[in-house]
C-alpha atoms as a PDB file:
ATOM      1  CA  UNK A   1     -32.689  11.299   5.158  1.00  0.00           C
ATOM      2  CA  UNK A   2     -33.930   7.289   5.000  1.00  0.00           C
ATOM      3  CA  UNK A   3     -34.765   8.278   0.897  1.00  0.00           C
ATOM      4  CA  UNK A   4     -31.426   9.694   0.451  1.00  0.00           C
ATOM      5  CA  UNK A   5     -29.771   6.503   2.052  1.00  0.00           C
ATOM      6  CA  UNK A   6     -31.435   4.243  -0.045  1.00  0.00           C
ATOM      7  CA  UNK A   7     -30.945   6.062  -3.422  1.00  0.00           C
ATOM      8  CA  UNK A   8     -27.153   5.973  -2.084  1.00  0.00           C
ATOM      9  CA  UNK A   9     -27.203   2.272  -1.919  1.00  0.00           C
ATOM     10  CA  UNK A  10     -29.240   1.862  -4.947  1.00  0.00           C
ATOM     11  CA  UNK A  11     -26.581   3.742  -6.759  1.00  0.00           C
ATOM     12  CA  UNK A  12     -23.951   1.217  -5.242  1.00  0.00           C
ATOM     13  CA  UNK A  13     -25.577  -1.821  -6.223  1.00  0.00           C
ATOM     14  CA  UNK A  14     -25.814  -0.659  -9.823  1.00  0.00           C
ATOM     15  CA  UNK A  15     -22.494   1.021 -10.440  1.00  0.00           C
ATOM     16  CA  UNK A  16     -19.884  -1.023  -8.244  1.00  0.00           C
ATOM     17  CA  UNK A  17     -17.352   0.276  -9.562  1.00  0.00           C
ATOM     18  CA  UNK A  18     -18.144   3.541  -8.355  1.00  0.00           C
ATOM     19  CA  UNK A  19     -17.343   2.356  -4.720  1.00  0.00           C
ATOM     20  CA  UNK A  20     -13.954   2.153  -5.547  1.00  0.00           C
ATOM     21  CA  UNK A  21     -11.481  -0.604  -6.728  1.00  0.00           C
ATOM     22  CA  UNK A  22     -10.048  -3.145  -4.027  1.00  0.00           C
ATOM     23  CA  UNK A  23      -6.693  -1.989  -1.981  1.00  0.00           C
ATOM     24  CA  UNK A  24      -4.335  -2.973  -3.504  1.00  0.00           C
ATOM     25  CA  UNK A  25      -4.983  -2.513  -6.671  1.00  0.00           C
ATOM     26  CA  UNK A  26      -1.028  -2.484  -7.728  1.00  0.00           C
ATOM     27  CA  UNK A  27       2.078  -3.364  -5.959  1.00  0.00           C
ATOM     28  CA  UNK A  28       3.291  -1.786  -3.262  1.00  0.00           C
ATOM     29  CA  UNK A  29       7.236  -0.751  -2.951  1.00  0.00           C
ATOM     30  CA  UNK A  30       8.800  -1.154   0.770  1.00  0.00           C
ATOM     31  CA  UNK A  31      11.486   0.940   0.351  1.00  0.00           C
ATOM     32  CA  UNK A  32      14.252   0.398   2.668  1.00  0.00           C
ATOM     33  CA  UNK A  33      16.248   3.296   3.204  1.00  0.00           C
ATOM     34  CA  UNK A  34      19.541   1.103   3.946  1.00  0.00           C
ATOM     35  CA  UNK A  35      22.142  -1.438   2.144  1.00  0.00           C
ATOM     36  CA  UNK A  36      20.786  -5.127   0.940  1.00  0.00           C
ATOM     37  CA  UNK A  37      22.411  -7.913   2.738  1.00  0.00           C
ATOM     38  CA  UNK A  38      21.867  -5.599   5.878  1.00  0.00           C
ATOM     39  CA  UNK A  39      19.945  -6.304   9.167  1.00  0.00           C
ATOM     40  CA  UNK A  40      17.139  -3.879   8.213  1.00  0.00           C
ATOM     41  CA  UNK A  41      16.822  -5.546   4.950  1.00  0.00           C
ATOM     42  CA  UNK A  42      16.546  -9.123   6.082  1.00  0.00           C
ATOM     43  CA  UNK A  43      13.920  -7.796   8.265  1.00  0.00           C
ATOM     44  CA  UNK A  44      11.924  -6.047   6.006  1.00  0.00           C
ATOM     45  CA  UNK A  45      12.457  -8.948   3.519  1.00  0.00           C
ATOM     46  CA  UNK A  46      10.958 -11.507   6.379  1.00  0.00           C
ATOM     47  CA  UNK A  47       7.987  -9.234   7.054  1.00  0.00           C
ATOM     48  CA  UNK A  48       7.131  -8.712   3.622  1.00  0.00           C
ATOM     49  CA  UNK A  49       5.219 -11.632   3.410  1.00  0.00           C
ATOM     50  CA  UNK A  50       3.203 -11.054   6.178  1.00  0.00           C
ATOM     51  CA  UNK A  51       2.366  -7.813   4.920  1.00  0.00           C
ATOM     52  CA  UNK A  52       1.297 -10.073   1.646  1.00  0.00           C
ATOM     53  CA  UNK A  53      -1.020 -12.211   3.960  1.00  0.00           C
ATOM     54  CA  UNK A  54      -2.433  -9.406   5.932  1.00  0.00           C
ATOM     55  CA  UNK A  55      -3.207  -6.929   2.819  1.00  0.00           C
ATOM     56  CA  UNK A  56      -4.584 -10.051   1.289  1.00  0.00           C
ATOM     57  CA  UNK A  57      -6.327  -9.723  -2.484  1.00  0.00           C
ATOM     58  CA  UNK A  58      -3.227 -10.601  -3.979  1.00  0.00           C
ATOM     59  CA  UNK A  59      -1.064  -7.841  -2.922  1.00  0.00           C
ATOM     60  CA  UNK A  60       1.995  -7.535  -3.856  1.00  0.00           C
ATOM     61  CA  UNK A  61       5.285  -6.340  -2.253  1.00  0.00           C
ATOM     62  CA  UNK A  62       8.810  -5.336  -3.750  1.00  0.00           C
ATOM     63  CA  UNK A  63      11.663  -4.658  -1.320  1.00  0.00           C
ATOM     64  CA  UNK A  64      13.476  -1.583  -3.360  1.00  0.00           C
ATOM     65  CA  UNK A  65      16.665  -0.725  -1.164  1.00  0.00           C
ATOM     66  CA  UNK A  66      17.961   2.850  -1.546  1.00  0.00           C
ATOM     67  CA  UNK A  67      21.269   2.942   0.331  1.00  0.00           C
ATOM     68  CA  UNK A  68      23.385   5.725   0.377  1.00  0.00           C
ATOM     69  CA  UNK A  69      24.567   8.933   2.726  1.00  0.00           C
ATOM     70  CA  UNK A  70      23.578   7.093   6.288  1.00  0.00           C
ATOM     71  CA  UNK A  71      20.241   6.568   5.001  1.00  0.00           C
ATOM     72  CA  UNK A  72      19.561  10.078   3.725  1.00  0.00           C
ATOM     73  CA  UNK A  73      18.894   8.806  -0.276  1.00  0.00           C
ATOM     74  CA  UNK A  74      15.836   6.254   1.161  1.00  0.00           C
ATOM     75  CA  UNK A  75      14.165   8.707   3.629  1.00  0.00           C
ATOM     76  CA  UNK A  76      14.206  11.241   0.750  1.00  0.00           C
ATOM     77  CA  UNK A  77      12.550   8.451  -1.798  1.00  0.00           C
ATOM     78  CA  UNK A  78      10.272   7.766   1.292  1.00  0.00           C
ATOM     79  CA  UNK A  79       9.519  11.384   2.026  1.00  0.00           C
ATOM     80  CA  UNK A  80       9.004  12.565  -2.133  1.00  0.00           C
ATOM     81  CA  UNK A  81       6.698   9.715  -2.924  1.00  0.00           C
ATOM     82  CA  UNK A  82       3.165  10.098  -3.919  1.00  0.00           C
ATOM     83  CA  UNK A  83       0.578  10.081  -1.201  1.00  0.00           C
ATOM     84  CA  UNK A  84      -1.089   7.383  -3.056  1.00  0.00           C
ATOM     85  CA  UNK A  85      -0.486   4.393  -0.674  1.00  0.00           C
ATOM     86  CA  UNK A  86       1.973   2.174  -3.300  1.00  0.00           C
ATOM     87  CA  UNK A  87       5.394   2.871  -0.854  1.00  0.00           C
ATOM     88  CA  UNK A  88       5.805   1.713   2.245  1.00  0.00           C
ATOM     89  CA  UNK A  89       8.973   3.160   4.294  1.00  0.00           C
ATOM     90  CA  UNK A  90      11.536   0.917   6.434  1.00  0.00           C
END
């Protein structure tokens, strides 16, 4: 078990790349399922950047409002995106 932990770790400190890039690697929509201008837009807008700070490693963040139908347009968007951790639903 020890020999097959250090060939693992050997095999990380030669190949980094092969542990996988840094999160985020690309920017990350917060889609807000309501109006802009709204009260769940200016909060999403003022947490945004504390997302930014948090994620850190120069994440980025776009607010992408999808009003429309009490909501039901953005919690589709939110509920057909990829599963690949770039959307972020409010």
């Amino acid at each position: 078990m020890q020999t097959l932990l250090w060939l693992f770790a050997v095999v990380l400190i030669c190949f980094p790349s092969i542990g996988g890039a840094a999160y985020p690697e690309r920017v990350i929509n917060m889609i807000v399922a309501y109006s802009p201008g709204g009260g769940t837009d200016i909060v999403a807008r003022g947490l945004a950047p504390y997302l930014k700070k948090h994620l850190g490693a120069g994440a980025r963040i776009v607010v992408v409002n999808r009003a429309g139908a009490g909501g039901e347009i953005g919690f589709t968007a939110i509920a057909t995106a990829p599963a690949d951790g770039a959307a972020i639903g409010y």
